[in-house]
Amino acid sequence: MSQSNSDANGVLKRSTILLHGSIGMPLAIIGYPLVVYLPPFYAQEVGLNMALMALVLVIARLSDVVTDPLIGTLSDRWRTRFGRRKPWLVMGVPLMLAGTVMIFMPPDGTGIGHLLLWTVLMYLGWTMVTLPYGAWGAELSNQYHQRSRVVASREGFVLIGLFLAALAPALVQALGARYQAGQTDGWLMETAVLLFGKDGQLGIGYGPILAVMAWMLLILLPLTVFWVVGAVKEAPPQSAERTDWKKGLRVMKNNGPFKRMILMLLVVVTGEAFRNALSVFFMQHVIQIQGQIGLMYLLYFGIGILGIPFWLHVGKRIGKHRAFCAALAISSTSILGMFFLGAGQLLPFAVLFAIKGFCFAAFQFLPLSMLADIVDLDTARSREHRTGLFFAISGMAQKAAMALGLGLSLGLLSLVGFDAKAVEHSAEQLLSLRVLYILGPVLLYMTAFVIAWRYPLTAERQERIHGWVVRREARLSVTAASR
C-alpha cells in the first residue's frame, strides 16, 4: 500500500527519501564490476582477445542509442493505474537478472557471441530500470536542496552497494585462499564451493568474485524494487502538455546548462571508465597487489560513503558545480601521486586510492542533482514536462562515455603489446600501463573541471525558475477548474 511521500508542510519524509534510494544498492553491484572485474575475467580466465572484447562491449552499449530515448519518452507519456515509472522497473528486473547471470557466470566454452548477446539484453533491462527510476526520483521534490538529498540518498545506497561489492570479493578471495591451502571442511566452505565454485573447486580468480555479485543481485534487486514500487508514491502528472521526443531533442539544443552538463558528463565518465578498466591491471602488475585487490576496493567505497555528508555540505555552501570542481581537482592530485609509486608500496597506494574514493561520492550524486534543476528550466521555457527524456539523454551520454572509456583504455593497452594473461611484462609495457592509468583520466578530469566551473544554474536562479513554474501551474489549475 502506497503512503504519502511528504509531511504536512510538503517536505519529503526522511523515510521516503531513504526507501526510494535503496534501489541504488543492487544497481551498484552490477555497475562497477562491468568495468573493474569483467575485463580481466574474460581476458585472463575465459581467454577472449582483449581488443575484440572491448569492441564487443562498445557495440553492446550502442544499443542504448535506440532504447534510451524510446523508454525515456514512453515512461513520460504512458500512464497506467500503477503510475508512469513503476511498470518499467517491474518489467526490467527479469531481463537485467537474466543478462547478469549469463555474463557473470558464463558456461564453459563461452565465446564472443555469448558476451555480446547477453550484454545487450542486460543493458536493455538496465535501461528499463534506471531511466524511469532516475526520472521518478527527480519528480519526488521540486526544491533545489531537497533534490540533493534525494540524489544523495540514492547515491549513498549506490556506495553501500559498491562497498558490499568490494566486501564480497575480499571474503571470497580469503575463502579461496583457504580452500587452495587445503582447508576444505565446514558448512561455509561447502556453501561457497556450491554457489561460487567451478567443477567442485573454489579458486582465487575473478570467476568466484563475479559469481558472488550475481547472487547478490538476484536477491537484492527484486527485493528493493518491489518494496519501493509498493511503498513510495509517484508524483502526480503535471498539467503541462507533453511533446514527442524529436521535438524535445530540438528544444534541448537551446538549453545551455543541459549542453554543458552533457559535455561534462561525457568527459568525466569517460575518465572514470578509462581508469576503472585499468585499475586491476595497475594494482596487479605495477604495485604488485595480488590477493588484496578486494580489500583496496573495500577501502575505496567505505571512504566514499563517509564522503557523502561532506560533499552535500560543500555543495550547499559553494554550489553543486563548484563542489564538483573541487572533487575533480582533489581526485586528479591523488591520481598523479600514484605515478611515483612502485612495486610493494601498498600503504601509499592505499592512502591515495582512499582519497580518490572520498571524491567518488561527489562524482556520483552532484551531476544528477544538477540535472533535476535543468528539467525545471526546460519546463519554465517550454511549458512541457520531459523528465524521462532528459534522464534518457543523460543516461545515453553516460553509457556512451563508459563504452568509450572502456574501449579506449583496453584498446590502447592492447596496442602497446600488454598481454593480460602473461605473468611477466617488459619495462616499456609497465611504463605504458602507468602512463595510461595516470595521465589518461587526469587529462579528462581537468577538461571536465573547465567545463563545470562556469556552469550557470545556481541555487538562486533555480529558485526563481521554480517560482515561475509553480505560479503557471496554479494558473492552469484555476483555468481548468473554471471550465
Coordinates of C-alpha atoms in Angstrom, one line a residue:
M1 CA 0.0 0.0 0.0
S2 CA 1.4 3.4 -1.0
Q3 CA 1.7 6.1 1.6
S4 CA 2.1 9.9 1.5
N5 CA 5.7 10.9 0.5
S6 CA 5.6 14.3 2.3
D7 CA 4.7 15.7 5.7
A8 CA 2.1 18.3 6.5
N9 CA 4.5 21.1 5.3
G10 CA 5.2 19.4 1.9
V11 CA 8.7 18.4 2.9
L12 CA 9.7 14.9 1.8
K13 CA 9.8 12.4 4.7
R14 CA 13.2 11.0 5.5
S15 CA 11.8 7.5 5.3
T16 CA 10.6 8.2 1.7
I17 CA 14.0 9.6 0.7
L18 CA 15.8 6.6 2.2
L19 CA 13.4 3.9 0.9
H20 CA 13.4 5.3 -2.7
G21 CA 17.2 5.5 -2.7
S22 CA 17.6 1.8 -1.7
I23 CA 17.3 0.6 -5.3
G24 CA 20.7 2.2 -5.9
M25 CA 22.3 -0.6 -3.8
P26 CA 21.7 -3.5 -6.2
L27 CA 22.3 -1.4 -9.2
A28 CA 25.8 -0.7 -8.0
I29 CA 26.6 -4.4 -7.6
I30 CA 26.3 -4.8 -11.3
G31 CA 27.6 -1.4 -12.5
Y32 CA 31.1 -1.4 -11.2
P33 CA 32.1 -5.0 -11.8
L34 CA 31.3 -4.4 -15.5
V35 CA 34.3 -2.1 -15.8
V36 CA 36.5 -3.4 -13.0
Y37 CA 36.4 -7.2 -12.9
L38 CA 34.7 -8.2 -16.2
P39 CA 37.7 -7.2 -18.5
P40 CA 40.4 -9.2 -16.6
F41 CA 38.0 -12.2 -16.1
Y42 CA 37.2 -12.5 -19.8
A43 CA 40.8 -11.7 -20.8
Q44 CA 42.7 -13.9 -18.3
E45 CA 40.3 -16.7 -17.4
V46 CA 37.9 -17.1 -20.3
G47 CA 40.7 -16.3 -22.8
L48 CA 39.0 -13.7 -25.1
N49 CA 41.1 -11.3 -27.1
M50 CA 41.2 -8.0 -25.1
A51 CA 40.8 -5.7 -28.1
L52 CA 37.9 -7.8 -29.5
M53 CA 36.3 -7.9 -26.1
A54 CA 36.5 -4.1 -25.8
L55 CA 34.9 -3.7 -29.3
V56 CA 32.0 -6.0 -28.3
L57 CA 31.3 -4.1 -25.1
V58 CA 31.3 -0.8 -27.0
I59 CA 28.9 -2.3 -29.6
A60 CA 26.6 -3.6 -26.9
R61 CA 26.4 -0.1 -25.4
L62 CA 25.4 1.4 -28.8
S63 CA 22.1 -0.4 -28.5
D64 CA 21.2 2.3 -25.9
V65 CA 21.1 4.9 -28.7
V66 CA 17.7 3.4 -29.6
T67 CA 16.4 2.2 -26.3
D68 CA 17.2 5.1 -24.1
P69 CA 15.2 7.9 -25.8
L70 CA 12.4 5.4 -26.6
I71 CA 12.0 4.2 -23.0
G72 CA 12.5 7.7 -21.6
T73 CA 9.8 9.1 -23.7
L74 CA 7.4 6.2 -23.2
S75 CA 7.8 6.5 -19.4
D76 CA 6.9 10.2 -19.7
R77 CA 3.8 9.6 -21.7
W78 CA 2.5 6.1 -20.7
R79 CA 0.0 6.3 -17.9
T80 CA -1.3 3.3 -16.0
R81 CA -3.2 2.8 -12.8
F82 CA 0.1 1.9 -11.2
G83 CA 1.9 5.0 -12.5
R84 CA 4.2 6.0 -15.3
R85 CA 7.6 4.9 -13.9
K86 CA 6.8 1.8 -11.8
P87 CA 5.7 -0.6 -14.6
W88 CA 9.1 -0.2 -16.3
L89 CA 11.0 -1.1 -13.2
V90 CA 9.0 -4.3 -12.7
M91 CA 9.4 -5.3 -16.4
G92 CA 13.1 -4.5 -16.5
V93 CA 14.1 -6.6 -13.4
P94 CA 13.8 -10.1 -15.1
L95 CA 15.8 -9.0 -18.2
M96 CA 18.5 -7.4 -16.0
L97 CA 18.8 -10.5 -13.8
A98 CA 19.0 -13.0 -16.7
G99 CA 21.6 -11.0 -18.5
T100 CA 23.8 -10.5 -15.4
V101 CA 23.8 -14.2 -14.5
M102 CA 24.8 -15.2 -18.0
I103 CA 27.6 -12.6 -18.2
F104 CA 28.9 -13.1 -14.7
M105 CA 28.6 -16.9 -14.6
P106 CA 29.1 -18.0 -18.2
P107 CA 29.0 -21.7 -19.2
D108 CA 32.1 -23.5 -20.4
G109 CA 33.2 -22.7 -23.9
T110 CA 31.8 -19.2 -23.8
G111 CA 32.7 -17.1 -26.9
I112 CA 32.4 -13.5 -28.0
G113 CA 28.8 -14.1 -29.3
H114 CA 27.6 -15.1 -25.9
L115 CA 29.1 -12.0 -24.3
L116 CA 27.5 -9.7 -27.0
L117 CA 24.0 -11.2 -26.8
W118 CA 23.7 -11.3 -23.0
T119 CA 25.3 -7.9 -22.6
V120 CA 22.8 -6.3 -24.9
L121 CA 19.9 -7.9 -23.1
M122 CA 21.3 -6.9 -19.7
Y123 CA 21.7 -3.3 -20.9
L124 CA 18.1 -3.3 -22.1
G125 CA 16.9 -4.4 -18.6
W126 CA 19.2 -1.9 -17.0
T127 CA 17.7 0.9 -19.1
M128 CA 14.2 -0.1 -18.3
V129 CA 15.0 0.1 -14.6
T130 CA 17.4 3.0 -14.3
L131 CA 15.9 5.6 -16.6
P132 CA 12.3 5.6 -15.1
Y133 CA 13.8 5.3 -11.6
G134 CA 16.0 8.4 -12.1
A135 CA 13.1 10.4 -13.5
W136 CA 10.9 9.3 -10.6
G137 CA 13.5 10.5 -8.1
A138 CA 13.8 13.9 -9.9
E139 CA 10.0 14.3 -9.6
L140 CA 9.8 13.5 -5.9
S141 CA 10.7 17.1 -4.9
N142 CA 10.8 20.4 -6.8
Q143 CA 13.2 22.1 -4.3
Y144 CA 16.8 22.6 -5.0
H145 CA 18.4 21.3 -1.8
Q146 CA 15.8 18.6 -1.3
R147 CA 16.7 17.2 -4.7
S148 CA 20.3 17.0 -3.5
R149 CA 19.1 14.9 -0.6
V150 CA 17.1 12.6 -2.8
V151 CA 20.0 12.0 -5.1
A152 CA 22.4 11.8 -2.2
S153 CA 20.2 9.1 -0.7
R154 CA 20.2 7.1 -3.9
E155 CA 24.0 7.5 -4.5
G156 CA 24.6 6.7 -0.8
F157 CA 22.9 3.4 -1.4
V158 CA 25.0 3.0 -4.5
L159 CA 28.1 3.4 -2.4
I160 CA 26.8 0.9 0.1
G161 CA 26.2 -1.5 -2.8
L162 CA 29.8 -0.8 -4.1
F163 CA 31.1 -1.4 -0.5
L164 CA 29.3 -4.8 -0.5
A165 CA 30.6 -5.4 -4.0
A166 CA 34.1 -4.9 -2.6
L167 CA 33.5 -6.8 0.6
A168 CA 32.2 -9.9 -1.2
P169 CA 35.4 -10.3 -3.3
A170 CA 37.6 -9.8 -0.3
L171 CA 35.7 -12.6 1.6
V172 CA 35.6 -14.9 -1.5
Q173 CA 39.3 -14.4 -2.1
A174 CA 40.0 -15.2 1.5
L175 CA 37.9 -18.4 1.3
G176 CA 39.5 -19.3 -1.9
A177 CA 43.0 -19.0 -0.4
R178 CA 41.9 -21.2 2.5
Y179 CA 40.5 -23.8 0.1
Q180 CA 43.7 -23.8 -2.0
A181 CA 45.6 -24.4 1.2
G182 CA 43.6 -27.5 1.9
Q183 CA 41.1 -26.1 4.4
T184 CA 38.0 -27.5 2.6
D185 CA 35.8 -28.5 5.6
G186 CA 32.9 -26.6 7.2
W187 CA 29.4 -25.5 6.0
L188 CA 30.6 -22.1 5.0
M189 CA 33.3 -23.5 2.7
E190 CA 30.9 -26.1 1.3
T191 CA 28.3 -23.3 0.5
A192 CA 30.9 -21.1 -1.1
V193 CA 32.1 -24.0 -3.3
L194 CA 28.5 -24.8 -4.3
L195 CA 27.5 -21.2 -5.1
F196 CA 30.7 -19.6 -6.3
G197 CA 33.0 -22.5 -7.3
K198 CA 33.5 -24.3 -10.5
D199 CA 33.9 -28.1 -11.1
G200 CA 33.7 -28.6 -7.3
Q201 CA 36.6 -26.3 -6.7
L202 CA 36.9 -22.8 -5.2
G203 CA 39.6 -20.7 -6.8
I204 CA 41.0 -17.2 -6.1
G205 CA 40.4 -15.7 -9.6
Y206 CA 37.8 -13.3 -10.9
G207 CA 35.2 -16.0 -11.6
P208 CA 34.1 -16.5 -8.0
I209 CA 34.1 -12.7 -7.5
L210 CA 31.6 -12.2 -10.3
A211 CA 29.5 -15.2 -9.2
V212 CA 29.0 -13.8 -5.7
M213 CA 28.0 -10.5 -7.2
A214 CA 25.4 -12.2 -9.5
W215 CA 23.9 -14.0 -6.4
M216 CA 23.8 -10.6 -4.5
L217 CA 21.9 -9.0 -7.4
L218 CA 19.5 -12.0 -7.6
I219 CA 18.5 -11.4 -4.0
L220 CA 18.7 -7.6 -3.6
L221 CA 17.3 -6.2 -6.9
P222 CA 13.8 -7.8 -6.7
L223 CA 13.6 -7.1 -3.0
T224 CA 14.3 -3.4 -3.3
V225 CA 12.4 -2.7 -6.5
F226 CA 9.1 -4.4 -5.4
W227 CA 9.4 -2.8 -1.9
V228 CA 9.8 0.7 -3.3
V229 CA 7.2 0.2 -6.0
G230 CA 4.7 -0.8 -3.3
A231 CA 5.5 1.8 -0.7
V232 CA 6.5 5.1 -2.5
K233 CA 4.1 7.2 -4.5
E234 CA 4.9 8.7 -7.8
A235 CA 4.4 12.4 -8.2
P236 CA 1.1 13.2 -10.0
P237 CA 1.4 14.0 -13.7
Q238 CA 1.7 17.8 -14.3
S239 CA -0.8 19.7 -16.3
A240 CA 1.6 20.9 -18.9
E241 CA 1.3 19.3 -22.3
R242 CA 3.8 16.6 -23.3
T243 CA 5.6 16.5 -26.6
D244 CA 7.3 14.0 -28.8
W245 CA 10.9 13.2 -28.3
K246 CA 12.1 14.6 -31.6
K247 CA 10.7 18.0 -30.8
G248 CA 12.2 17.6 -27.3
L249 CA 15.7 17.0 -28.7
R250 CA 15.4 20.2 -30.8
V251 CA 14.5 22.2 -27.7
M252 CA 17.4 20.7 -25.7
K253 CA 19.8 22.1 -28.3
N254 CA 18.9 25.6 -27.0
N255 CA 19.3 24.6 -23.3
G256 CA 22.7 25.9 -22.4
P257 CA 23.1 24.4 -18.9
F258 CA 21.9 21.0 -20.3
K259 CA 24.5 21.0 -23.1
R260 CA 27.2 22.0 -20.6
M261 CA 26.0 19.2 -18.3
I262 CA 26.1 16.6 -21.0
L263 CA 29.6 17.6 -22.1
M264 CA 30.8 17.5 -18.5
L265 CA 29.2 14.0 -18.0
L266 CA 30.7 12.7 -21.2
V267 CA 34.2 13.8 -20.2
V268 CA 34.3 12.8 -16.6
V269 CA 32.5 9.4 -17.0
T270 CA 35.0 8.6 -19.8
G271 CA 37.8 9.4 -17.4
E272 CA 36.3 7.2 -14.7
A273 CA 35.6 4.3 -17.0
F274 CA 39.1 4.6 -18.5
R275 CA 40.7 4.5 -15.1
N276 CA 38.4 1.8 -13.7
A277 CA 39.2 -0.6 -16.6
L278 CA 42.9 -0.4 -15.9
S279 CA 42.8 -0.3 -12.1
V280 CA 43.1 -4.1 -11.6
F281 CA 45.9 -4.4 -14.1
F282 CA 47.8 -1.4 -12.4
M283 CA 47.4 -3.0 -9.0
Q284 CA 48.4 -6.4 -10.2
H285 CA 51.4 -5.6 -12.3
V286 CA 52.7 -2.1 -11.1
I287 CA 52.0 -2.1 -7.4
Q288 CA 52.0 -6.0 -7.4
I289 CA 49.0 -6.4 -5.2
Q290 CA 47.6 -9.9 -5.7
G291 CA 45.2 -11.2 -3.1
Q292 CA 44.3 -7.8 -1.6
I293 CA 42.6 -6.1 -4.5
G294 CA 39.2 -6.7 -3.0
L295 CA 40.4 -5.0 0.2
M296 CA 41.5 -2.0 -1.8
Y297 CA 38.0 -1.5 -3.2
L298 CA 36.6 -2.1 0.2
L299 CA 38.6 0.8 1.5
Y300 CA 37.8 2.9 -1.6
F301 CA 34.0 2.6 -1.3
G302 CA 34.0 2.7 2.5
I303 CA 35.7 6.0 2.4
G304 CA 33.3 7.1 -0.4
I305 CA 30.3 6.5 1.9
L306 CA 31.9 8.8 4.5
G307 CA 32.3 11.5 1.9
I308 CA 28.6 11.9 1.2
P309 CA 27.7 14.3 4.0
F310 CA 30.9 16.3 3.3
W311 CA 30.1 16.9 -0.3
L312 CA 26.5 17.6 0.5
H313 CA 27.6 20.3 2.9
V314 CA 30.2 21.7 0.4
G315 CA 27.5 21.7 -2.4
K316 CA 25.2 23.7 -0.2
R317 CA 27.9 26.2 0.8
I318 CA 29.5 26.9 -2.6
G319 CA 27.1 25.4 -5.1
K320 CA 26.9 22.0 -6.7
H321 CA 29.1 22.8 -9.7
R322 CA 31.9 24.3 -7.6
A323 CA 31.8 21.3 -5.2
F324 CA 32.1 19.1 -8.2
C325 CA 35.1 21.0 -9.5
A326 CA 36.8 20.7 -6.1
A327 CA 36.3 16.9 -6.2
L328 CA 37.8 16.8 -9.7
A329 CA 40.9 18.7 -8.5
I330 CA 41.5 16.6 -5.5
S331 CA 41.0 13.4 -7.5
S332 CA 43.5 14.4 -10.1
T333 CA 46.1 15.3 -7.4
S334 CA 45.7 11.9 -5.8
I335 CA 46.0 10.0 -9.1
L336 CA 49.1 12.0 -10.1
G337 CA 50.7 10.9 -6.8
M338 CA 50.4 7.3 -7.9
F339 CA 52.7 7.9 -10.8
F340 CA 55.7 7.8 -8.5
L341 CA 54.7 4.5 -6.7
G342 CA 56.4 1.2 -7.5
A343 CA 56.2 -2.5 -6.6
G344 CA 55.3 -3.2 -3.0
Q345 CA 54.3 0.3 -2.0
L346 CA 50.9 -0.8 -0.8
L347 CA 50.4 1.7 2.0
P348 CA 51.0 4.9 -0.1
F349 CA 48.8 3.5 -2.8
A350 CA 46.0 2.7 -0.3
V351 CA 46.1 6.3 1.0
L352 CA 45.9 7.8 -2.4
F353 CA 43.3 5.3 -3.5
A354 CA 41.2 6.2 -0.4
I355 CA 41.4 10.0 -1.3
K356 CA 40.1 9.2 -4.7
G357 CA 37.3 7.2 -3.2
F358 CA 36.4 10.1 -0.9
C359 CA 35.8 12.2 -4.1
F360 CA 34.0 9.5 -5.9
A361 CA 30.9 10.3 -3.8
A362 CA 30.7 13.8 -5.3
F363 CA 31.1 12.2 -8.8
Q364 CA 28.1 10.0 -8.1
F365 CA 25.3 12.4 -6.9
L366 CA 26.2 16.1 -7.7
P367 CA 25.7 15.9 -11.5
L368 CA 22.4 14.0 -11.2
S369 CA 21.2 16.6 -8.7
M370 CA 22.1 19.4 -11.1
L371 CA 20.2 17.6 -13.9
A372 CA 16.9 17.8 -11.9
D373 CA 17.4 21.6 -11.8
I374 CA 17.9 21.7 -15.6
V375 CA 14.5 19.9 -16.0
D376 CA 12.8 22.9 -14.2
L377 CA 14.5 25.3 -16.7
D378 CA 13.1 23.4 -19.6
T379 CA 9.6 23.3 -18.1
A380 CA 9.7 27.0 -17.5
R381 CA 10.7 27.7 -21.1
S382 CA 8.6 25.1 -22.9
R383 CA 5.6 24.5 -20.7
E384 CA 6.2 20.8 -21.2
H385 CA 7.4 18.0 -18.9
R386 CA 10.2 15.8 -20.3
T387 CA 11.9 14.5 -17.1
G388 CA 12.2 11.0 -18.5
L389 CA 13.6 12.2 -21.8
F390 CA 16.2 14.4 -20.1
F391 CA 17.3 11.4 -18.0
A392 CA 17.3 9.2 -21.1
I393 CA 19.7 11.6 -22.9
S394 CA 22.0 11.9 -19.9
G395 CA 21.9 8.2 -19.5
M396 CA 22.9 7.8 -23.1
A397 CA 25.8 10.2 -22.6
Q398 CA 27.0 8.3 -19.5
K399 CA 26.7 4.9 -21.2
A400 CA 28.5 6.2 -24.3
A401 CA 31.2 7.6 -22.1
M402 CA 31.6 4.3 -20.2
A403 CA 31.9 2.5 -23.5
L404 CA 34.3 5.0 -24.9
G405 CA 36.5 4.9 -21.7
L406 CA 36.4 1.1 -21.6
G407 CA 37.2 0.7 -25.3
L408 CA 39.9 3.3 -25.3
S409 CA 41.7 2.0 -22.3
L410 CA 41.6 -1.7 -23.2
G411 CA 42.3 -0.9 -26.9
L412 CA 45.4 1.3 -26.1
L413 CA 46.6 -1.3 -23.6
S414 CA 46.4 -4.0 -26.3
L415 CA 48.0 -1.7 -28.8
V416 CA 51.2 -1.3 -26.7
G417 CA 51.5 -5.1 -26.6
F418 CA 50.3 -5.6 -23.0
D419 CA 49.2 -9.3 -22.6
A420 CA 46.7 -9.7 -19.7
K421 CA 47.5 -13.4 -19.5
A422 CA 51.3 -13.0 -19.2
V423 CA 53.0 -13.3 -15.8
E424 CA 56.0 -11.1 -16.7
H425 CA 55.9 -7.8 -18.6
S426 CA 58.7 -5.6 -20.0
A427 CA 59.6 -2.3 -18.5
E428 CA 58.2 -0.5 -21.6
Q429 CA 54.8 -2.2 -21.2
L430 CA 54.7 -1.4 -17.5
L431 CA 55.5 2.2 -18.2
S432 CA 52.8 2.3 -20.8
L433 CA 50.3 0.9 -18.3
R434 CA 51.4 3.5 -15.8
V435 CA 51.1 6.4 -18.2
L436 CA 47.7 5.3 -19.4
Y437 CA 46.3 4.8 -15.9
I438 CA 47.6 8.1 -14.5
L439 CA 47.6 10.7 -17.3
G440 CA 44.5 9.5 -19.2
P441 CA 41.9 10.2 -16.5
V442 CA 43.7 13.3 -15.1
L443 CA 43.6 15.0 -18.5
L444 CA 39.9 14.2 -18.8
Y445 CA 39.1 15.3 -15.2
M446 CA 40.8 18.7 -15.8
T447 CA 38.8 19.1 -19.0
A448 CA 35.6 18.5 -17.1
F449 CA 36.8 21.0 -14.5
V450 CA 37.0 23.7 -17.1
I451 CA 33.5 22.9 -18.4
A452 CA 31.9 22.7 -15.0
W453 CA 33.4 25.9 -13.5
R454 CA 31.2 28.3 -15.5
Y455 CA 28.0 26.2 -15.1
P456 CA 25.3 28.9 -14.9
L457 CA 22.3 27.3 -13.0
T458 CA 22.9 28.3 -9.3
A459 CA 20.6 27.8 -6.4
E460 CA 19.3 31.3 -6.6
R461 CA 18.4 31.0 -10.3
Q462 CA 16.8 27.6 -9.8
E463 CA 14.6 29.0 -7.1
R464 CA 13.4 31.8 -9.4
I465 CA 12.7 29.3 -12.2
H466 CA 10.8 27.0 -9.8
G467 CA 8.7 30.0 -8.7
W468 CA 7.7 30.7 -12.4
V469 CA 6.7 27.0 -12.8
V470 CA 4.6 26.9 -9.6
R471 CA 2.7 30.1 -10.5
R472 CA 2.0 29.0 -14.0
E473 CA 0.8 25.6 -12.8
A474 CA -1.5 27.3 -10.3
R475 CA -3.0 29.5 -13.2
L476 CA -3.5 26.4 -15.3
S477 CA -5.3 24.6 -12.5
V478 CA -7.6 27.5 -11.9
T479 CA -8.4 27.8 -15.6
A480 CA -9.1 24.0 -15.8
A481 CA -11.4 24.2 -12.7
S482 CA -13.4 27.1 -14.1
R483 CA -14.2 25.2 -17.4

